[in-house]
Amino acid sequence: MARYGMVMNVKACLGCRACMAACSQWNQTPFWADEFEGKWRTRVTEVEDGKFPEVKRQFFPTICMQCVNPPCHSVCPTGATYINKDGIVLIDYDLCLGCGYCIEACPYDARYPYEREDLKKDAFYFGEDARHHQVHVDKCTFCVDRLEEGEEPSCVATCVGHARIFGDLDDPKSEAAQLVNSGQAKPLGEYMGAQPKVYYIK
Amino acid sequence: MDLIQQHTWGWFIAIYLYLGGLGGATLALGILGELRFNKSKWFGIGTSLLGLAILSFGLIWLVFDLLNPLRFLLSFWVKGIAHSWIARGMVIIMGAYIFGLLYAVAAFFKWTTFKKWIGYAAMFCGFGVTTYTGLLLNANVGIPFWHTPALPVLFTVSAFSTGCAIIMWTLAGKNDHDSEHLFHAVEGFDIFLISLELLILFAYFDFARLGNAAVMKSAHLLLNNPLFTIGFIILGLVTPLILEAYASVKENSKGMAAFASLLVLVGGFLLRYLIVWAGVFQYPHGLAG
Amino acid sequence: MISLNRRSFLKISSLVGGGLMFFRPTAKAGLYTPNVKKPKGSIKYYPNVCSFCSTACDIVVRTRVNGDFKKPQKIDGNEKSTLNRGKICARGQAGIRTVYNPDRITHPLIRVEGSKRGEWKFKKATWDEALDYITKKIQENKIQPHELAVFAGQRACAYEKLGAFAFLTSIGSPNMIGSPMQNCVMAEHAGADVTVGTMITHDELLVDMDNTKVLLVMGSNAAIAGISTSRAVRFSKGKLNGMKVIALDPRLSETAAKADKWIPLKPGTDLPFMMALLRLLIKNGWYEDEFLRRHTTAPFLVIDNNGTPEALGQNIDPHQFPFTKNYYVYDEISEQIVEVPGFTNDNLKENPKLRPALFAPKGLTYQGQQVQTSFDYLLNAVDMATPAWAAKICDIPAKDIEETAHLLGTIRPAAVHPGWLDGRYISVVQARKAAAIINAMVGGVDSEGGWLFSPEDREGMEKFSEAYESGKLNNPQAMMMATAMAPGLLGLIGKLEGMMYSGKFPLFRGYPHFSRAYFDYRKQKGEKGIPFSLFTNAGFQEAVEGKLSWNGKPYQIKFAYIYSTNPLKDYFGYKTWVKSFTNPNLKLVVVDEILPSDIAAFADVILPDKTYLEKYSGIWADGPNTDLAIRTRFPSVSQIGDTKGGDEVFCMLSNAMAGKRGGDYGSASMIVSQFTGWDMGETMKELSAAWKGKKPLYKAFRDTALFSVSKKLNMTPKQLEGILEKKGVLFLKKKEELMKEAGMPYKLPVPTFSGRVEIYSTIFSHFNYEYGVDPNWNPILTYIPVEYRSGAKEEFKPTGNEFFFAFGKVPEETYLTTADNPLLNSLVTRHKNENYGFWINPKSAARLGLKERDNIEVENTVSGQKIKSFVHITEFVREDTLYTMSDFGLDNKKLTYASGKGVDLGRIIPFRLSPVTAGALSCQFTVKIRKI
Ligand SMILES: Nc1nc2c(c(=O)[nH]1)N[C@H]1C(S)=C(S)[C@@H](COP(=O)(O)OP(=O)(O)OC[C@H]3O[C@@H](n4cnc5c(=O)[nH]c(N)nc54)[C@H](O)[C@@H]3O)O[C@H]1N2
Ligand SMILES: Nc1nc2c(c(=O)[nH]1)N[C@H]1C(S)=C(S)[C@@H](COP(=O)(O)OP(=O)(O)OC[C@H]3O[C@@H](n4cnc5c(=O)[nH]c(N)nc54)[C@H](O)[C@@H]3O)O[C@H]1N2
Ligand code: SF4
Ligand code: SF4
Ligand code: SF4
Ligand code: SF4
Ligand code: SF4
Ligand SMILES: [Mo]
């Protein structure tokens, strides 16, 4: 049992989006989708603040916050959304109705539908290695399958800026836990009560 | 704060919410009318079955909105009942079906006492369905405009108002005393409901005025949408209120009242659709996009 | 550690669900369903080297292997690599999407008879048919070796250099055009390159940002945070270690966004900024005095010759290497002028009691001539560059300059990072020279936190200086061979001057690179030659048009082989290039490509290449890594279509050019073995096999390298291959050790012609003799004013709808190579306005009544070129500047993802050659915009 969490150091994020590319290739997420903002398990958003020349440009990486009290979980009618014993919020594709309720309930915009069209594209790009075979709602899994192999999540492993720090929040020696315990890293939108396990240094 | 209008739910869910509320309210009001106003057993059977039919028709839209409609039955796998309003709703809807049908059977065979108790249970479920449609949206914490206790109340009141409209329609053609009596009672009740709805709406928007950016954005979206201001408020609420109030003091005014009910029905749908449409997420700054 | 416990979870839920299990979905099992039917085979990891940009990161490819079948699943950075430290960028991550790009060319294509170049009318062919076609054209037109010009892109430059040189020597053609040489690595870096003797900050030199405390970034983004992974990881680490960053950039780039201070100077004004810094550094004594006296040419005594400085003792024979016996300094102790050796790393080495003066006493003379030190000259040159003067030209507050100087001057370690891609303005050579001088003054050469030399450079320098000191290099032939094998500029000049450009080298049958013939042509028109135009296209047009001659014989290019590059867009001046490639004098155009690129449309024959994941390679050094390490490629993809590696094509073309004899792989082997130190016999054996089509050249290189390198490491080739396959990179020595043992200039000379860090450049001085005196190659420093357009001098402020022009790279794309990658296309299309349009400041937009995404026409006021695009309104750019991204603008309709997106720089930047390096002057103009 672990309590996995992540720290996003916004100050360190270079905006390179290697994380998005890495995630999409490991998890075969619908990078091909061009509706709205596309379908990504992690995004890096650009923020413009101020006026030239006193203007700030920030890159803001986001993923599923792996909430302790996840609204996506409370609304899910079938139990498709569940929390594993390491505190990771996951979706059982077999049980997912695709009602979209969790998409609406998630206050962090972490979920998207993996639709029929996406299944076709998955097969088109990945051939027999395609990993998605049924429609479902999708989101970041902290790369549980990589964790099982003893590897860091795909986005973390490649994060060039050392902006993503992954670890067991219960392990006081982990860098992530230290950043959280020192109070340097704080969750986003705490007032919504979801209790994220992804923390931000801004 | 980054404000993003939700785009996951649209027409289909709005129709479902609307017909769910309408069906639930019809069921509840029909049974109430039959039990309290000693209407004929056919009235009871008719309205309860009508309510269930409307509910079923509504459910179809929900099913079509699923990514995989074939998985619809999974929604009866109510693992989420402890926390999910869709799951709870499914239970309530199941209850409405079971008790509603039993009530109809009891009414047909005139098992009076049984019918009464079953009737109350069915009424409770019908009432539950109307409220549930609001609670369903209410659970989305990321959309502050929905995440307010006023929403289920608003939806419930609106649902009953549309339910009244249906009942009035079923009664409009009947000229017997009981029907007249019930008609006017419902008409009166509806006047009360519409007034209440206006009051809640006023409170709702007043609250939005003082609310956070996302709520304000939602309110703004609605107030700038003629479908809402003219379509829903003027034609769907104020006009039927005036018409019904006028009709209630005039003899032989059922036609006018029936017309008003039609407006109420349209207004009820517009309300669901527009509230769903105007859902605005309030994401922490930097997160959206 | 982790356990999903899916099984037990499902069991429980099915109990709860009871009979409802019956309704479970009919679809196939999902991602986390235990009964998912996995494709056959097992997972293996193959090391490789990313080929998407010149950063050349170490990667590991997770591959599904089933018997002979291999399919890559995921690319990650090699965790064992100290170069990119286990990380790779978005492009590196997207590699598999290029390998399996649905647009890939998988069969040779021959242009349909009667169609025009550029129309894209091709028919599928076999390799034999394609080769027959090429051979027939060569024979019909009697194409001679020097009538072939090879265009090679970044990939060829960074990875296939050896193959390319082997190819050229095997046929005897000196005509290589390297896109990265002209537009990037070599180009305008000249000013900085001559200071430390090697190509700075590109593949040979890396800034030790982990340890830097103050970093001044001059016009650089993609080479750091935006993104070159090996630098980005160091930049990030440095930032976390408290490095202060100051970025000079007219727009808020990714790197500038991470800087502590962003100075949005006016485009093209880096030189005045640097000069003002220099003045403050010198006046305040903010420089490493000891270092400058001992290890640099700053104390060299110079005289004024025709308005340009010349060191006492400088070799003035334009046909000799600029090596010299002695230079002269003023000794503060003996108060005399004393000799110092011509080539050494340390002015004091032979005379430790010497104290070379940085400033000469007033009125010092030598043999009746007024002399001063180079440092005096430098100070004079920047004396007028007050902060107020520079601030006015740069259009920034003077205090920004003062603060920057103070930071750089007072905090150590400090360094300057000039960008890679350049050639934007005429002043850039002197600007980079100034930047490099600043870097030397703050002690940033081969020191902790400064510019670090590559292990290869050190090794080469060790060998060269040994040979030099042994006195064996006193005859010209020996000197030429030795310099040809030397590292950095020393070596490059040797190779080029001696072999490719002299027109005397027997291997090339007395023909030089066509650029040399072009310089003669220029001379007739009263124009100077272009001294640093190494491997550029200077003169290609003229050569095709038949305007050039050599030794009285016409010198024409009739055959263009284009390997992994896109001149139409990369080299700017789209129309000029179209004109050349459609010229009937050009009898044969062969393009080796993986995609239907724009240039491919102009081919007679298109040959389909293999990608990096499909190839073996020789054994290479670990790119710009400062640790000593070796690495190689292992293929992780099964054969796709009917493709052959570009290396194999080299052998085929070589044979086709040579006719019945077959290509001269003997000469090729000689060159290869001299470049690499590989065993000559083994090289010959392997190359012979490659030329006879018995094994691909890349495999031959691998086997040769294994044979020779393993010997040096005392293991068998099999053992070495095993280690490389397991680790990807084999580390031999850490940078700390290397710096201690072979610090340059602390232990060894740097690869300049004086062996010192050159404030005074010996090679630029040499150019004064060879090409005539010119301020653009002033050996110390001089101010070069920029004229944006006629009448728009350095202090010009655009008004109305006129703007300066600037461009830069996108973190998610590489030049024009990746725009058609489906994944990267999606990443950039997510923020399409920023990537596909022109950035404009809101105030300027308001002035012109422009709204976001309004369509505009952009007109180049100098060349008259016009393009259509749209505006993206952002505070991230100066009010007087229009900025756009450089990685788009492809128009071949066959490119599903890239076609028609973004700005084509080739259509807004004209074809022009800058005076020192034949760079592009790619921003020296203004643009006018109109709403359409
Ligand atoms: N417009 C524009 N011009 C530029 C630059 C820019 O950013 N924009 N950057 C400049 C710089 S810094 C540099 S270093 C140079 C780089 O210049 P080049 O290296 O010439 O870059 P590309 O335009 O990407 O040309 C590469 C071509 O090779 C093809 N290709 C890709 N992979 C392979 C392969 O494995 N085999 C073969 N045979 N072909 C392949 C691509 O499809 C593409 O058409 O360009 C310079 N010119
Ligand atoms: N993502 C990505 N990374 C790459 C590459 C790539 O193609 N894509 N290519 C690699 C290669 S081969 C190269 S050469 C390097 C190139 O890396 P860099 O040399 O860093 O090139 P650019 O990113 O074009 O950065 C140039 C910056 O200079 C700014 N600029 C423009 N005009 C001026 C001016 O007059 N003065 C100043 N001070 N600044 C100015 C631009 O706004 C831009 O931000 O990147 C390497 N890394
Ligand atoms: S879409 Fe799937 S995961 Fe989301 S609430 Fe519905 S059933 Fe649960
Ligand atoms: S971020 Fe959203 S999807 Fe993730 S656990 Fe929290 S509520 Fe659920
Ligand atoms: S943890 Fe894994 S699934 Fe989540 S965003 Fe990162 S790569 Fe994607
Ligand atoms: S990989 Fe890291 S540095 Fe790059 S965009 Fe993602 S979070 Fe930021
Ligand atoms: S920086 Fe990116 S594209 Fe360049 S070599 Fe490294 S991983 Fe490849
Ligand atoms: Mo480059």
mmCIF file of N, CA and C in Angstrom, chain C residues 791-870:
data_model
loop_
_atom_site.group_PDB
_atom_site.id
_atom_site.type_symbol
_atom_site.label_atom_id
_atom_site.label_comp_id
_atom_site.label_asym_id
_atom_site.label_seq_id
_atom_site.Cartn_x
_atom_site.Cartn_y
_atom_site.Cartn_z
ATOM 1 N N GLY C 791 17.435 53.174 -46.168
ATOM 2 C CA GLY C 791 16.851 54.284 -45.412
ATOM 3 C C GLY C 791 16.476 53.899 -43.986
ATOM 4 N N ALA C 792 16.563 52.625 -43.635
ATOM 5 C CA ALA C 792 16.238 52.209 -42.265
ATOM 6 C C ALA C 792 17.519 51.786 -41.560
ATOM 7 N N LYS C 793 18.192 52.777 -40.976
ATOM 8 C CA LYS C 793 19.468 52.510 -40.306
ATOM 9 C C LYS C 793 19.221 51.983 -38.899
ATOM 10 N N GLU C 794 20.334 51.823 -38.142
ATOM 11 C CA GLU C 794 20.212 51.139 -36.860
ATOM 12 C C GLU C 794 19.204 51.743 -35.886
ATOM 13 N N GLU C 795 18.996 53.091 -35.973
ATOM 14 C CA GLU C 795 18.081 53.690 -34.989
ATOM 15 C C GLU C 795 16.645 53.771 -35.507
ATOM 16 N N PHE C 796 16.415 53.140 -36.614
ATOM 17 C CA PHE C 796 15.097 53.173 -37.262
ATOM 18 C C PHE C 796 13.988 52.657 -36.340
ATOM 19 N N LYS C 797 12.880 53.405 -36.331
ATOM 20 C CA LYS C 797 11.698 52.948 -35.594
ATOM 21 C C LYS C 797 10.552 52.796 -36.585
ATOM 22 N N PRO C 798 10.093 51.605 -36.819
ATOM 23 C CA PRO C 798 9.032 51.438 -37.810
ATOM 24 C C PRO C 798 7.737 52.102 -37.352
ATOM 25 N N THR C 799 6.979 52.604 -38.303
ATOM 26 C CA THR C 799 5.680 53.197 -37.964
ATOM 27 C C THR C 799 4.623 52.615 -38.888
ATOM 28 N N GLY C 800 3.381 52.968 -38.622
ATOM 29 C CA GLY C 800 2.282 52.523 -39.471
ATOM 30 C C GLY C 800 2.195 51.008 -39.494
ATOM 31 N N ASN C 801 2.191 50.451 -40.694
ATOM 32 C CA ASN C 801 2.023 49.010 -40.802
ATOM 33 C C ASN C 801 3.351 48.300 -41.035
ATOM 34 N N GLU C 802 4.448 48.998 -40.729
ATOM 35 C CA GLU C 802 5.761 48.403 -40.957
ATOM 36 C C GLU C 802 6.323 47.818 -39.661
ATOM 37 N N PHE C 803 6.979 46.678 -39.775
ATOM 38 C CA PHE C 803 7.510 45.985 -38.586
ATOM 39 C C PHE C 803 8.871 45.376 -38.879
ATOM 40 N N PHE C 804 9.620 45.142 -37.795
ATOM 41 C CA PHE C 804 10.774 44.253 -37.902
ATOM 42 C C PHE C 804 10.246 42.829 -37.979
ATOM 43 N N PHE C 805 11.131 41.933 -38.394
ATOM 44 C CA PHE C 805 10.705 40.539 -38.562
ATOM 45 C C PHE C 805 11.595 39.632 -37.705
ATOM 46 N N ALA C 806 10.979 38.689 -37.024
ATOM 47 C CA ALA C 806 11.778 37.724 -36.244
ATOM 48 C C ALA C 806 11.111 36.361 -36.331
ATOM 49 N N PHE C 807 11.925 35.321 -36.238
ATOM 50 C CA PHE C 807 11.340 33.973 -36.211
ATOM 51 C C PHE C 807 12.103 33.094 -35.241
ATOM 52 N N GLY C 808 11.520 31.957 -34.915
ATOM 53 C CA GLY C 808 12.165 31.027 -33.990
ATOM 54 C C GLY C 808 11.483 29.684 -34.069
ATOM 55 N N LYS C 809 12.025 28.722 -33.329
ATOM 56 C CA LYS C 809 11.537 27.347 -33.438
ATOM 57 C C LYS C 809 10.474 27.025 -32.397
ATOM 58 N N VAL C 810 9.684 26.024 -32.698
ATOM 59 C CA VAL C 810 8.631 25.562 -31.798
ATOM 60 C C VAL C 810 9.185 24.378 -30.993
ATOM 61 N N PRO C 811 8.944 24.345 -29.696
ATOM 62 C CA PRO C 811 9.473 23.224 -28.913
ATOM 63 C C PRO C 811 9.032 21.858 -29.428
ATOM 64 N N GLU C 812 7.857 21.771 -30.008
ATOM 65 C CA GLU C 812 7.352 20.460 -30.419
ATOM 66 C C GLU C 812 7.709 20.078 -31.842
ATOM 67 N N GLU C 813 8.482 20.919 -32.542
ATOM 68 C CA GLU C 813 8.795 20.583 -33.935
ATOM 69 C C GLU C 813 10.272 20.814 -34.235
ATOM 70 N N THR C 814 10.738 20.169 -35.289
ATOM 71 C CA THR C 814 12.104 20.384 -35.755
ATOM 72 C C THR C 814 12.096 20.840 -37.205
ATOM 73 N N TYR C 815 12.715 21.954 -37.485
ATOM 74 C CA TYR C 815 12.761 22.519 -38.844
ATOM 75 C C TYR C 815 11.486 22.113 -39.594
ATOM 76 N N LEU C 816 11.678 21.447 -40.755
ATOM 77 C CA LEU C 816 10.481 21.029 -41.486
ATOM 78 C C LEU C 816 10.349 19.515 -41.465
ATOM 79 N N THR C 817 11.097 18.893 -40.567
ATOM 80 C CA THR C 817 11.133 17.440 -40.537
ATOM 81 C C THR C 817 9.928 16.816 -39.864
ATOM 82 N N THR C 818 9.406 17.467 -38.836
ATOM 83 C CA THR C 818 8.408 16.789 -38.014
ATOM 84 C C THR C 818 6.990 17.295 -38.206
ATOM 85 N N ALA C 819 6.820 18.335 -39.047
ATOM 86 C CA ALA C 819 5.485 18.924 -39.155
ATOM 87 C C ALA C 819 4.448 17.896 -39.589
ATOM 88 N N ASP C 820 4.887 16.867 -40.296
ATOM 89 C CA ASP C 820 3.917 15.874 -40.774
ATOM 90 C C ASP C 820 3.801 14.685 -39.811
ATOM 91 N N ASN C 821 4.412 14.791 -38.654
ATOM 92 C CA ASN C 821 4.255 13.715 -37.667
ATOM 93 C C ASN C 821 2.875 13.877 -37.022
ATOM 94 N N PRO C 822 2.034 12.841 -37.092
ATOM 95 C CA PRO C 822 0.651 13.006 -36.641
ATOM 96 C C PRO C 822 0.539 13.492 -35.187
ATOM 97 N N LEU C 823 1.378 12.976 -34.330
ATOM 98 C CA LEU C 823 1.291 13.363 -32.914
ATOM 99 C C LEU C 823 1.736 14.810 -32.716
ATOM 100 N N LEU C 824 2.872 15.153 -33.320
ATOM 101 C CA LEU C 824 3.381 16.511 -33.128
ATOM 102 C C LEU C 824 2.453 17.519 -33.786
ATOM 103 N N ASN C 825 1.900 17.123 -34.924
ATOM 104 C CA ASN C 825 0.923 17.986 -35.576
ATOM 105 C C ASN C 825 -0.233 18.293 -34.627
ATOM 106 N N SER C 826 -0.696 17.276 -33.892
ATOM 107 C CA SER C 826 -1.787 17.516 -32.950
ATOM 108 C C SER C 826 -1.348 18.430 -31.823
ATOM 109 N N LEU C 827 -0.133 18.213 -31.336
ATOM 110 C CA LEU C 827 0.336 19.047 -30.229
ATOM 111 C C LEU C 827 0.391 20.521 -30.615
ATOM 112 N N VAL C 828 0.871 20.799 -31.830
ATOM 113 C CA VAL C 828 0.977 22.214 -32.201
ATOM 114 C C VAL C 828 -0.347 22.775 -32.674
ATOM 115 N N THR C 829 -1.206 21.920 -33.206
ATOM 116 C CA THR C 829 -2.499 22.415 -33.665
ATOM 117 C C THR C 829 -3.385 22.794 -32.477
ATOM 118 N N ARG C 830 -3.092 22.195 -31.307
ATOM 119 C CA ARG C 830 -3.809 22.580 -30.088
ATOM 120 C C ARG C 830 -3.691 24.072 -29.823
ATOM 121 N N HIS C 831 -2.512 24.620 -30.073
ATOM 122 C CA HIS C 831 -2.400 26.081 -29.948
ATOM 123 C C HIS C 831 -1.975 26.655 -31.304
ATOM 124 N N LYS C 832 -2.900 26.536 -32.219
ATOM 125 C CA LYS C 832 -2.571 26.821 -33.612
ATOM 126 C C LYS C 832 -2.322 28.291 -33.906
ATOM 127 N N ASN C 833 -3.001 29.184 -33.221
ATOM 128 C CA ASN C 833 -2.812 30.601 -33.543
ATOM 129 C C ASN C 833 -1.362 31.010 -33.298
ATOM 130 N N GLU C 834 -0.873 30.587 -32.153
ATOM 131 C CA GLU C 834 0.492 30.889 -31.766
ATOM 132 C C GLU C 834 1.491 30.293 -32.766
ATOM 133 N N ASN C 835 1.182 29.107 -33.290
ATOM 134 C CA ASN C 835 2.147 28.401 -34.120
ATOM 135 C C ASN C 835 2.038 28.696 -35.610
ATOM 136 N N TYR C 836 0.844 28.967 -36.077
ATOM 137 C CA TYR C 836 0.676 29.089 -37.524
ATOM 138 C C TYR C 836 0.556 30.527 -38.016
ATOM 139 N N GLY C 837 0.447 31.476 -37.068
ATOM 140 C CA GLY C 837 0.249 32.848 -37.509
ATOM 141 C C GLY C 837 1.431 33.740 -37.177
ATOM 142 N N PHE C 838 1.207 35.043 -37.267
ATOM 143 C CA PHE C 838 2.230 36.027 -36.910
ATOM 144 C C PHE C 838 1.885 36.641 -35.563
ATOM 145 N N TRP C 839 2.829 36.614 -34.645
ATOM 146 C CA TRP C 839 2.607 37.254 -33.345
ATOM 147 C C TRP C 839 2.669 38.763 -33.526
ATOM 148 N N ILE C 840 1.688 39.424 -32.918
ATOM 149 C CA ILE C 840 1.692 40.888 -32.974
ATOM 150 C C ILE C 840 1.273 41.401 -31.607
ATOM 151 N N ASN C 841 1.886 42.490 -31.189
ATOM 152 C CA ASN C 841 1.564 43.084 -29.897
ATOM 153 C C ASN C 841 0.163 43.707 -29.940
ATOM 154 N N PRO C 842 -0.606 43.596 -28.848
ATOM 155 C CA PRO C 842 -1.980 44.127 -28.840
ATOM 156 C C PRO C 842 -2.064 45.592 -29.225
ATOM 157 N N LYS C 843 -1.050 46.378 -28.808
ATOM 158 C CA LYS C 843 -1.109 47.815 -29.135
ATOM 159 C C LYS C 843 -1.016 48.025 -30.647
ATOM 160 N N SER C 844 -0.126 47.264 -31.271
ATOM 161 C CA SER C 844 0.004 47.413 -32.724
ATOM 162 C C SER C 844 -1.245 46.897 -33.414
ATOM 163 N N ALA C 845 -1.785 45.818 -32.890
ATOM 164 C CA ALA C 845 -2.995 45.250 -33.481
ATOM 165 C C ALA C 845 -4.129 46.258 -33.402
ATOM 166 N N ALA C 846 -4.237 46.904 -32.237
ATOM 167 C CA ALA C 846 -5.303 47.884 -32.052
ATOM 168 C C ALA C 846 -5.116 49.041 -33.027
ATOM 169 N N ARG C 847 -3.858 49.451 -33.171
ATOM 170 C CA ARG C 847 -3.557 50.566 -34.070
ATOM 171 C C ARG C 847 -4.009 50.251 -35.498
ATOM 172 N N LEU C 848 -3.831 48.986 -35.894
ATOM 173 C CA LEU C 848 -4.163 48.607 -37.261
ATOM 174 C C LEU C 848 -5.567 48.006 -37.372
ATOM 175 N N GLY C 849 -6.272 48.033 -36.252
ATOM 176 C CA GLY C 849 -7.638 47.505 -36.256
ATOM 177 C C GLY C 849 -7.699 46.011 -36.508
ATOM 178 N N LEU C 850 -6.706 45.270 -35.997
ATOM 179 C CA LEU C 850 -6.685 43.828 -36.224
ATOM 180 C C LEU C 850 -7.199 43.071 -35.020
ATOM 181 N N LYS C 851 -7.978 42.054 -35.286
ATOM 182 C CA LYS C 851 -8.449 41.165 -34.235
ATOM 183 C C LYS C 851 -7.767 39.804 -34.389
ATOM 184 N N GLU C 852 -7.797 39.014 -33.300
ATOM 185 C CA GLU C 852 -7.187 37.690 -33.328
ATOM 186 C C GLU C 852 -7.657 36.926 -34.568
ATOM 187 N N ARG C 853 -6.730 36.339 -35.256
ATOM 188 C CA ARG C 853 -6.963 35.518 -36.440
ATOM 189 C C ARG C 853 -7.424 36.282 -37.673
ATOM 190 N N ASP C 854 -7.329 37.594 -37.640
ATOM 191 C CA ASP C 854 -7.614 38.355 -38.863
ATOM 192 C C ASP C 854 -6.564 38.002 -39.918
ATOM 193 N N ASN C 855 -7.012 37.853 -41.132
ATOM 194 C CA ASN C 855 -6.067 37.512 -42.202
ATOM 195 C C ASN C 855 -5.264 38.726 -42.626
ATOM 196 N N ILE C 856 -3.997 38.492 -42.906
ATOM 197 C CA ILE C 856 -3.149 39.591 -43.352
ATOM 198 C C ILE C 856 -2.298 39.158 -44.542
ATOM 199 N N GLU C 857 -1.831 40.171 -45.267
ATOM 200 C CA GLU C 857 -0.807 39.927 -46.263
ATOM 201 C C GLU C 857 0.470 40.551 -45.723
ATOM 202 N N VAL C 858 1.557 39.788 -45.767
ATOM 203 C CA VAL C 858 2.833 40.278 -45.254
ATOM 204 C C VAL C 858 3.753 40.493 -46.437
ATOM 205 N N GLU C 859 4.317 41.704 -46.524
ATOM 206 C CA GLU C 859 5.181 42.003 -47.647
ATOM 207 C C GLU C 859 6.581 42.342 -47.163
ATOM 208 N N ASN C 860 7.561 41.709 -47.754
ATOM 209 C CA ASN C 860 8.950 42.001 -47.455
ATOM 210 C C ASN C 860 9.337 43.277 -48.208
ATOM 211 N N THR C 861 9.743 44.316 -47.450
ATOM 212 C CA THR C 861 9.995 45.606 -48.092
ATOM 213 C C THR C 861 11.291 45.612 -48.884
ATOM 214 N N VAL C 862 12.121 44.604 -48.673
ATOM 215 C CA VAL C 862 13.386 44.571 -49.396
ATOM 216 C C VAL C 862 13.268 43.717 -50.658
ATOM 217 N N SER C 863 12.700 42.531 -50.501
ATOM 218 C CA SER C 863 12.653 41.616 -51.646
ATOM 219 C C SER C 863 11.347 41.683 -52.409
ATOM 220 N N GLY C 864 10.338 42.296 -51.796
ATOM 221 C CA GLY C 864 9.040 42.353 -52.445
ATOM 222 C C GLY C 864 8.217 41.082 -52.311
ATOM 223 N N GLN C 865 8.784 40.038 -51.679
ATOM 224 C CA GLN C 865 8.013 38.795 -51.505
ATOM 225 C C GLN C 865 6.753 39.075 -50.675
ATOM 226 N N LYS C 866 5.691 38.337 -50.989
ATOM 227 C CA LYS C 866 4.442 38.530 -50.252
ATOM 228 C C LYS C 866 3.880 37.182 -49.854
ATOM 229 N N ILE C 867 3.371 37.090 -48.631
ATOM 230 C CA ILE C 867 2.645 35.877 -48.264
ATOM 231 C C ILE C 867 1.369 36.238 -47.519
ATOM 232 N N LYS C 868 0.467 35.270 -47.484
ATOM 233 C CA LYS C 868 -0.779 35.478 -46.751
ATOM 234 C C LYS C 868 -0.736 34.666 -45.462
ATOM 235 N N SER C 869 -1.225 35.286 -44.412
ATOM 236 C CA SER C 869 -1.252 34.578 -43.138
ATOM 237 C C SER C 869 -2.316 35.209 -42.260
ATOM 238 N N PHE C 870 -2.181 35.089 -40.937
ATOM 239 C CA PHE C 870 -3.132 35.740 -40.036
ATOM 240 C C PHE C 870 -2.389 36.195 -38.792
#
